[in-house]
Short mmCIF file of C-alpha atoms in Angstrom, two decimals:
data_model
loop_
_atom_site.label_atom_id
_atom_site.label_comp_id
_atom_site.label_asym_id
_atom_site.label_seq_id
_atom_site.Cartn_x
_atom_site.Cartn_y
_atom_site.Cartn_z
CA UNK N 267 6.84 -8.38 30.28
CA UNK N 268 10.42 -6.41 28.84
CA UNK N 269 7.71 -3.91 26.91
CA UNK N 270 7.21 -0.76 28.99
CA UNK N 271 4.42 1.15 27.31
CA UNK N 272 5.78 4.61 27.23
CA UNK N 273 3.58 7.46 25.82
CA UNK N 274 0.25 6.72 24.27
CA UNK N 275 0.54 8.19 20.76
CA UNK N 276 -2.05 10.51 19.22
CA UNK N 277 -3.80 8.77 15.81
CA UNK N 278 -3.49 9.38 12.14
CA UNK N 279 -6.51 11.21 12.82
CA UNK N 280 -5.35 13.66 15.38
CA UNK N 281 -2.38 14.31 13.68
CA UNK N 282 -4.26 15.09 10.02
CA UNK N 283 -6.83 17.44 12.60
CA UNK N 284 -3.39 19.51 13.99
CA UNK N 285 -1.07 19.65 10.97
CA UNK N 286 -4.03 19.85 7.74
CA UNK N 287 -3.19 19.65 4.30
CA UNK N 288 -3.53 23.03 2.06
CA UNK N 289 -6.65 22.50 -0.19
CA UNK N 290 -4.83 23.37 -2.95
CA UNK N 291 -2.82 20.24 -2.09
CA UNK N 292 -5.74 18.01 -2.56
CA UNK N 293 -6.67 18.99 -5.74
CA UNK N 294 -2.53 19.04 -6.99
CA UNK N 295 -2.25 15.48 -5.74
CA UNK N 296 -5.35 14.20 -7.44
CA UNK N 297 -3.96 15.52 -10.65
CA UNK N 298 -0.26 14.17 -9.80
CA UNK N 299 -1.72 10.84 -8.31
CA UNK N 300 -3.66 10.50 -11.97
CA UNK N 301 -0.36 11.27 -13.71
CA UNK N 302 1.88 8.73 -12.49
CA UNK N 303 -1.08 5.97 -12.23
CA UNK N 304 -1.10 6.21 -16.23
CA UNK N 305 2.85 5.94 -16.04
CA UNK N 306 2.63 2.37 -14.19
CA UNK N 307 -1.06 1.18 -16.19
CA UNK N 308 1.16 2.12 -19.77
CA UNK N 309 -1.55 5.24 -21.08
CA UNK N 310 1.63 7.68 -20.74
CA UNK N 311 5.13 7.03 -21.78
CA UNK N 312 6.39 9.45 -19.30
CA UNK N 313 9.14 8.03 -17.34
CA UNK N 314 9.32 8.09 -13.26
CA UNK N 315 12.29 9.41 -11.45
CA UNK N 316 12.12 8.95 -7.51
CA UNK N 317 14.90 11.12 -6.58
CA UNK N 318 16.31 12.65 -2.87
CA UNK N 319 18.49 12.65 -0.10
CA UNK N 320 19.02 8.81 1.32
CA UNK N 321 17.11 9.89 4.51
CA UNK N 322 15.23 13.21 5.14
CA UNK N 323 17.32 14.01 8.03
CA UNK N 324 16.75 18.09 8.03
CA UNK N 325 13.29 19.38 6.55
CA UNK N 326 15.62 23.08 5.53
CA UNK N 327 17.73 21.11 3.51
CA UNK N 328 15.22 18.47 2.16
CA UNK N 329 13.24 21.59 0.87
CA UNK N 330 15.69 23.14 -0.30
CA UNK N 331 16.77 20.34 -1.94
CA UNK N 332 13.35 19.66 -3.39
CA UNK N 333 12.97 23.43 -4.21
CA UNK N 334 16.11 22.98 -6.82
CA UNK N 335 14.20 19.77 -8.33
CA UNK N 336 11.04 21.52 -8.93
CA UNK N 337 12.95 24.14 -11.21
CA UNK N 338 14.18 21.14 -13.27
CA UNK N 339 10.87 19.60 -13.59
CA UNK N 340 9.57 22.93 -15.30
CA UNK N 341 12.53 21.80 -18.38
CA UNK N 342 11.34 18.09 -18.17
CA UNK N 343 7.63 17.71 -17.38
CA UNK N 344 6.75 16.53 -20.89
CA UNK N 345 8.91 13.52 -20.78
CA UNK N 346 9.08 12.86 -17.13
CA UNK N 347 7.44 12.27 -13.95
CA UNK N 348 9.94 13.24 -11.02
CA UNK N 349 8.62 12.55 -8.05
CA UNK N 350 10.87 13.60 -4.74
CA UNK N 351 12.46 10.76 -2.76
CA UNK N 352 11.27 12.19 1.39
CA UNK N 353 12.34 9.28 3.05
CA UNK N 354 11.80 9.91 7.23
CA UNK N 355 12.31 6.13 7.92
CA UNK N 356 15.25 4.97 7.32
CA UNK N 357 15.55 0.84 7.70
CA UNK N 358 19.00 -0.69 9.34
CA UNK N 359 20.64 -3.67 8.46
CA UNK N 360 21.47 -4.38 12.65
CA UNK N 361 19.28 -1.54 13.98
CA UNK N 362 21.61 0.38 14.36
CA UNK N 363 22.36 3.71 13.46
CA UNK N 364 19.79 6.56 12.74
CA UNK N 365 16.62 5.40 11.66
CA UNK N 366 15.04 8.67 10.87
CA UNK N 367 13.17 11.34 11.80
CA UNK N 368 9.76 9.48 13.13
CA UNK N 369 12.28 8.36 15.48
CA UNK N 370 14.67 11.48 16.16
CA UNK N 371 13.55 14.78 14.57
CA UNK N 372 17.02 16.01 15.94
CA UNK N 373 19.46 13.20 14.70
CA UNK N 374 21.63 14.61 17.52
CA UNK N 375 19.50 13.96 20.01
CA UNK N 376 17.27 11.02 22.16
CA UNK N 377 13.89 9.71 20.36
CA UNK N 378 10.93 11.47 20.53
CA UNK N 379 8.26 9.63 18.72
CA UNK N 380 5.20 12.36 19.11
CA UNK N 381 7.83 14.96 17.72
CA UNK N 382 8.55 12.85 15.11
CA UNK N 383 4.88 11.93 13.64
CA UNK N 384 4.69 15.45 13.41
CA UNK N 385 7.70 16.81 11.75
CA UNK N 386 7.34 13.63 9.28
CA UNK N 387 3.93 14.96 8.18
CA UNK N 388 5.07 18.55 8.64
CA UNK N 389 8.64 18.52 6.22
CA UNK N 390 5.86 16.44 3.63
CA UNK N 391 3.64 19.68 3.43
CA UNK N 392 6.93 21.96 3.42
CA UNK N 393 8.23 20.14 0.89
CA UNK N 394 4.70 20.42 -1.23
CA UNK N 395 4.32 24.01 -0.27
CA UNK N 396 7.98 24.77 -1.76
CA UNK N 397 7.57 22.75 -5.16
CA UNK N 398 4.11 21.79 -5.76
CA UNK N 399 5.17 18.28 -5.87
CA UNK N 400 3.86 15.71 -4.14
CA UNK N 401 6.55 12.76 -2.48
CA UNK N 402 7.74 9.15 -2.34
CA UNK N 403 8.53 7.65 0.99
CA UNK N 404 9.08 4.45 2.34
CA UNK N 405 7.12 2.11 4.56
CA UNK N 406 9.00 1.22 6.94
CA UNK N 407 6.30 0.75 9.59
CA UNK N 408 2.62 -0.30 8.21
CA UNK N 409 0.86 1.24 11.17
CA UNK N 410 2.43 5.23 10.45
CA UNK N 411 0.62 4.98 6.77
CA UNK N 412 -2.73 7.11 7.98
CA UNK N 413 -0.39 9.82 9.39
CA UNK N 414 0.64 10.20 5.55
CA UNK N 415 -1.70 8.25 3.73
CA UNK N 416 -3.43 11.86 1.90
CA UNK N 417 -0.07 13.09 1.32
CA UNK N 418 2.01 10.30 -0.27
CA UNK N 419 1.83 9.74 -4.30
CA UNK N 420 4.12 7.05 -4.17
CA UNK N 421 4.85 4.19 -1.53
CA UNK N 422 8.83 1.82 -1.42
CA UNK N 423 8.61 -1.05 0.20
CA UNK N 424 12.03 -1.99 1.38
CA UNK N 425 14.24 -5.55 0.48
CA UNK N 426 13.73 -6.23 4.43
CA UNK N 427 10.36 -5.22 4.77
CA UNK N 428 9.32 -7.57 1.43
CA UNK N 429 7.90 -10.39 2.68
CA UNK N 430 6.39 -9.53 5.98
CA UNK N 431 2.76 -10.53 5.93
CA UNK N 432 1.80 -6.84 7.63
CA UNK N 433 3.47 -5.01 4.73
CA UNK N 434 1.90 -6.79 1.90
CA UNK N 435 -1.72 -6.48 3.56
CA UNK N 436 -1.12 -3.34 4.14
CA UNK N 437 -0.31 -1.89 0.34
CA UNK N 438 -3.61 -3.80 -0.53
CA UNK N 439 -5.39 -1.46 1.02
CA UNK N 440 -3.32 2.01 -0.43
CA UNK N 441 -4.70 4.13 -3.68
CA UNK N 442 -1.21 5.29 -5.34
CA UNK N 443 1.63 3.00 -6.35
CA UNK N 444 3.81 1.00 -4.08
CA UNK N 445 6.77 -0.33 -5.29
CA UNK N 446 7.65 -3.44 -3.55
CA UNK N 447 11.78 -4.14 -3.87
CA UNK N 448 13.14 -7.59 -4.40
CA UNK N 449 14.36 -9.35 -1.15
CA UNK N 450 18.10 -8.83 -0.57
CA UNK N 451 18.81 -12.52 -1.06
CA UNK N 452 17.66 -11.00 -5.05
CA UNK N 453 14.81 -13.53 -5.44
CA UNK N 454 12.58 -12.61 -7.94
CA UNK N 455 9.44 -14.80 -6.72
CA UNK N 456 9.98 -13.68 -3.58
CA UNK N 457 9.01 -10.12 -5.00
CA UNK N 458 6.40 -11.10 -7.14
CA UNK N 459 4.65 -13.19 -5.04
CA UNK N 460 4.51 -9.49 -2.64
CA UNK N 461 3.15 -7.84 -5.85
CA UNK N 462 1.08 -10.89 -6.10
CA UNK N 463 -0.24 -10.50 -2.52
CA UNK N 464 -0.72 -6.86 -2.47
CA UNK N 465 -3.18 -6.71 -6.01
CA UNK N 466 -5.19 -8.96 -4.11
CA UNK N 467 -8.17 -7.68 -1.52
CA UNK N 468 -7.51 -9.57 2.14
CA UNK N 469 -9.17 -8.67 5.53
CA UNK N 470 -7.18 -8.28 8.71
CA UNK N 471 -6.14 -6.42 11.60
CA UNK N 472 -4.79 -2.94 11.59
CA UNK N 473 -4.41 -0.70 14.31
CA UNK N 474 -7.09 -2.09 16.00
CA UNK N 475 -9.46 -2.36 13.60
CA UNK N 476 -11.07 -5.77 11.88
CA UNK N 477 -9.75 -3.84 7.93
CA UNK N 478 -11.03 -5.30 4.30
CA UNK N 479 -9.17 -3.98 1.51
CA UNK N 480 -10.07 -4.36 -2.43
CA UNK N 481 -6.68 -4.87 -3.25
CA UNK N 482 -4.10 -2.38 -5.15
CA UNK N 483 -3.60 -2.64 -9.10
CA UNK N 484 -0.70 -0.45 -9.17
CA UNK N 485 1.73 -2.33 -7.20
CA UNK N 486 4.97 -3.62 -8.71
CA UNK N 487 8.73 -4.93 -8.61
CA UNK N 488 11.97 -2.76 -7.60
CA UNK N 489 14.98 -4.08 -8.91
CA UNK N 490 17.71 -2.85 -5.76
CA UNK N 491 20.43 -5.84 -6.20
CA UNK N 492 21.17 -8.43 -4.10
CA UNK N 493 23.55 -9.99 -1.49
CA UNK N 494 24.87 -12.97 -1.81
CA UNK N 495 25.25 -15.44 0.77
CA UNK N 496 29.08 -14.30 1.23
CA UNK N 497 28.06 -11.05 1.19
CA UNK N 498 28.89 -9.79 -2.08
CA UNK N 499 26.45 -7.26 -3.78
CA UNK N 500 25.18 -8.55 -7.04
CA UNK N 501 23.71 -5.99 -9.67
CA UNK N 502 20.16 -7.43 -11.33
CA UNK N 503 19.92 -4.00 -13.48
CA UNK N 504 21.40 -5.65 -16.55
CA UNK N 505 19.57 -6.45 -19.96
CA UNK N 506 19.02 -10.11 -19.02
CA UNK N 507 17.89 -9.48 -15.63
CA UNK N 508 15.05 -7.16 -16.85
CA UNK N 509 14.37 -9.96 -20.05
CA UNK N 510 14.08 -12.64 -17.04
CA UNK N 511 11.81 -10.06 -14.77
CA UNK N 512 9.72 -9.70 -18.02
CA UNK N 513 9.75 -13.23 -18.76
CA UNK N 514 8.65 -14.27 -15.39
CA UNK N 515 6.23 -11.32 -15.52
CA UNK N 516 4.26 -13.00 -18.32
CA UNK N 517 4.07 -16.44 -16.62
CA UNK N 518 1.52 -15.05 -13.99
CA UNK N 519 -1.55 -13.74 -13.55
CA UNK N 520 -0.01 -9.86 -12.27
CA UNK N 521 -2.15 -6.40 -13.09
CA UNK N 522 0.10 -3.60 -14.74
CA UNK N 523 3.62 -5.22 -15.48
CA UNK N 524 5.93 -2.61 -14.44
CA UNK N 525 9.09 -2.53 -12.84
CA UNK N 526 11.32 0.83 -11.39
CA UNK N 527 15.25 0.36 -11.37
CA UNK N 528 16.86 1.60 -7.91
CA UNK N 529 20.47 2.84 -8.97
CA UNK N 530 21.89 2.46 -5.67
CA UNK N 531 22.22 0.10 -2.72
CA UNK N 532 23.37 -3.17 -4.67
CA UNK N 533 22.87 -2.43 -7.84
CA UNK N 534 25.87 0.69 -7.55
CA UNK N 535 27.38 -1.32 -4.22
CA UNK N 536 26.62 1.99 -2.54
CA UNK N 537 29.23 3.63 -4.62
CA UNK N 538 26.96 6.69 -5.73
CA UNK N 539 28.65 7.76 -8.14
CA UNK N 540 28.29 4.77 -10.18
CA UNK N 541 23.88 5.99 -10.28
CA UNK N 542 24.68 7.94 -13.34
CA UNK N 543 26.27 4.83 -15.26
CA UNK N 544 23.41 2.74 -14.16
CA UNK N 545 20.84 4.38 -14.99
CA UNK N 546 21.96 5.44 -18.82
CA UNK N 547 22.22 1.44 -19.52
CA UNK N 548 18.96 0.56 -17.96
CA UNK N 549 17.49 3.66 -20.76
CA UNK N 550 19.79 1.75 -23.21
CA UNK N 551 18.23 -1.43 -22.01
CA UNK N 552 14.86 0.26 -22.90
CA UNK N 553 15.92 1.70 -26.04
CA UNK N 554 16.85 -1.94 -27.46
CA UNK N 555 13.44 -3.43 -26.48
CA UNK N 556 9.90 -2.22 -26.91
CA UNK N 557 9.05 -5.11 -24.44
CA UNK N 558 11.63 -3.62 -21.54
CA UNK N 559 10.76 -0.26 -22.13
CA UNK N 560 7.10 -1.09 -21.21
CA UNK N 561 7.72 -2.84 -17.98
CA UNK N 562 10.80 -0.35 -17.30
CA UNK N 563 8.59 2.85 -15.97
CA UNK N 564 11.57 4.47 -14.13
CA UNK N 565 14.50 4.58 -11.75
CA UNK N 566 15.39 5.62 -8.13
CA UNK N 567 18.37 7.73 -7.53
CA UNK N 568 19.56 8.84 -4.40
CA UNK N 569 20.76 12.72 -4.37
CA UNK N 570 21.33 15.60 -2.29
CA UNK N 571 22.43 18.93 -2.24
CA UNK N 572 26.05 17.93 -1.47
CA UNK N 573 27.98 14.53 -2.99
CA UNK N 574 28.88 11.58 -0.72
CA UNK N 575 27.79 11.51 3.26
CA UNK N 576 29.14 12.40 6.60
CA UNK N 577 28.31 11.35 10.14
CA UNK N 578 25.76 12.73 12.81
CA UNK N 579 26.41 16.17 13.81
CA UNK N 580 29.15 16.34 10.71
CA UNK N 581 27.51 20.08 9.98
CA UNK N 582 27.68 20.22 6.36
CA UNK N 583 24.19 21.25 4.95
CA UNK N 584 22.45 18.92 2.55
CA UNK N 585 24.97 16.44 2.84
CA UNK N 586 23.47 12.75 3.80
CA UNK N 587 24.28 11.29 7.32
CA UNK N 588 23.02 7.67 5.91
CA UNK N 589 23.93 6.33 2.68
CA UNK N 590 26.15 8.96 0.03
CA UNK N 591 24.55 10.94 -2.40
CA UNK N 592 24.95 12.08 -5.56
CA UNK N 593 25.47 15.39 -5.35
CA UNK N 594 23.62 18.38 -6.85
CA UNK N 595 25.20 19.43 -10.39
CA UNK N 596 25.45 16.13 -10.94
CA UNK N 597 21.32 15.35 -10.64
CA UNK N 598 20.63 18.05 -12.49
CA UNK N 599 22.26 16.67 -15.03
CA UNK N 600 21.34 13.31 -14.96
CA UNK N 601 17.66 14.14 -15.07
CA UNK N 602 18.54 16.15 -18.71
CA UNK N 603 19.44 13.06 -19.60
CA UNK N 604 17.26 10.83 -18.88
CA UNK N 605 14.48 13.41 -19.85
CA UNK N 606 16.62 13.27 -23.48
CA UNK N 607 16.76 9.55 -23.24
CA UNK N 608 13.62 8.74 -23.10
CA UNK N 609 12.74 8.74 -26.41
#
């Protein structure tokens, strides 16, 4: 066999045991958890914002970062929902490239997955600790969801990650909202037909385990953009895109219509700067059309302390070594507007 079992990892279990959440976190997450659940069922007309660093490559910076954000939300919390974007998996087109801290708490140095579980679960309670808010992070990997699963208050599931069998199971099983992005071929069916699968209870296997899971209400569609098959990223933020989201919506049998807009990636062809355009049409978009501004329930924007990115080991703090970043001053800003927007 080419696999050469390694280190035998400690569970979800072990993990929770060593590095426990506060109990003042429980009872702040049930109350957060609550809060955006009536965002996505349509019993508040507060609007999401998922918004953070590309990858949470430094948990000083990330908290930092997410210090700065919870200041805002004190000016927006009536209209808003902003939930922090702690990404610590970070998917790759070839596999190359850093993939995040589960795999490489030190970005300049070798893997270390034990290191890893822990400082993912660690920077998470930082980040709580520092702000009081609880975080959005991506699923890269189905089996790492019990190292986070009483943590997390909202769940991406990435354009490559879509329409594996594992992934969609899995978010059956999960209690807060997972967000499952459209392919990045753009198909629409492709992504409701994941929503489809993950509202819906299923038994399986998971980590060991014979599971049975009573399905998950709150999952729904992420608009990122597509690729074409000349490689050519194609925004699907526009008016008619969300008209034929909503349209296709209504022709099946889907809990909770909702959809979040992800400003970057295809929709801005990484060109972060371009977020801040984006997102003002899609709250135009809403503004036209009581129908779009019920299935529109927010946006994803990627942000750090410092605009654009660098490379491993550049040295600039709170400046993204994956994807760029809108910078701070700039976020701050947009989430004003948004917060005035959403009227």
């Amino acid at each position: 066999m080419s696999f050469q079992f390694v280190t035998h990892l400690p569970t979800p279990e072990e993990i929770k045991k060593d590095y426990p959440v506060p109990a003042e976190f429980v009872r702040l997450k049930a109350i957060r958890d609550a809060e955006i659940r009536d965002v996505i069922t349509g019993k508040s007309d507060k609007f999401l914002v998922i918004i953070g660093p590309c990858s949470a490559d430094n948990e000083d910076a990330v908290c930092d970062y997410i210090s700065r954000l919870s200041k805002v939300n004190e000016k927006v919390s009536d209209r808003l929902i902003l939930i922090p974007r702690i990404y610590t998996n970070k998917p790759r087109t070839t596999g190359e490239g850093y993939k995040g801290i589960v795999h490489q708490p030190d970005p300049g140095k070798k893997e270390d997955f034990l290191q890893g579980l822990i400082a993912m679960r660690r920077m998470h309670i930082h980040a709580f600790e520092e702000s009081g808010l609880t975080a959005a992070d991506e699923m890269l990997y189905p089996d790492n969801w019990g190292y986070v699963s009483d943590i997390l208050s909202y769940v991406a599931i990435g354009a490559r990650s879509v329409e594996d069998q594992q992934h969609r199971l899995t978010v059956s099983g999960f209690d807060v909202p997972a967000g499952m992005k459209n392919p990045t071929s753009g198909d629409f069916s492709v992504m409701l037909n994941s929503v489809y699968a993950a509202q819906h209870a299923h038994s399986f296997i998971y980590r060991g385990w014979e599971v049975h899971t009573s399905g998950n209400e709150l999952a729904h569609t992420v608009l990122r953009g597509a690729t074409n098959k000349y490689g050519r990223n194609l925004p699907n933020y526009h008016y008619e895109d969300l008209s034929t989201l909503l349209m296709l919506y209504n022709e099946r049998d889907l809990k909770n219509p909702a959809c979040i807009i992800d400003s970057n990636h295809s929709n801005s062809n990484k060109q972060f700067s371009q977020q801040i355009r984006i997102v003002k049409e899609v709250m135009h978009s809403r503004n036209l059309n009581a129908d779009i501004k019920r299935l529109v329930k927010g946006v994803m924007v990627e942000s750090y302390i410092e605009e654009g990115c660098q490379k491993v080991g550049g040295g600039v703090y709170g400046k993204s070594i994956t994807d760029p970043c809108l910078g701070w001053a700039d976020s701050e800003r947009l989430i004003l507007d948004i917060a005035e927007l959403n009227r």
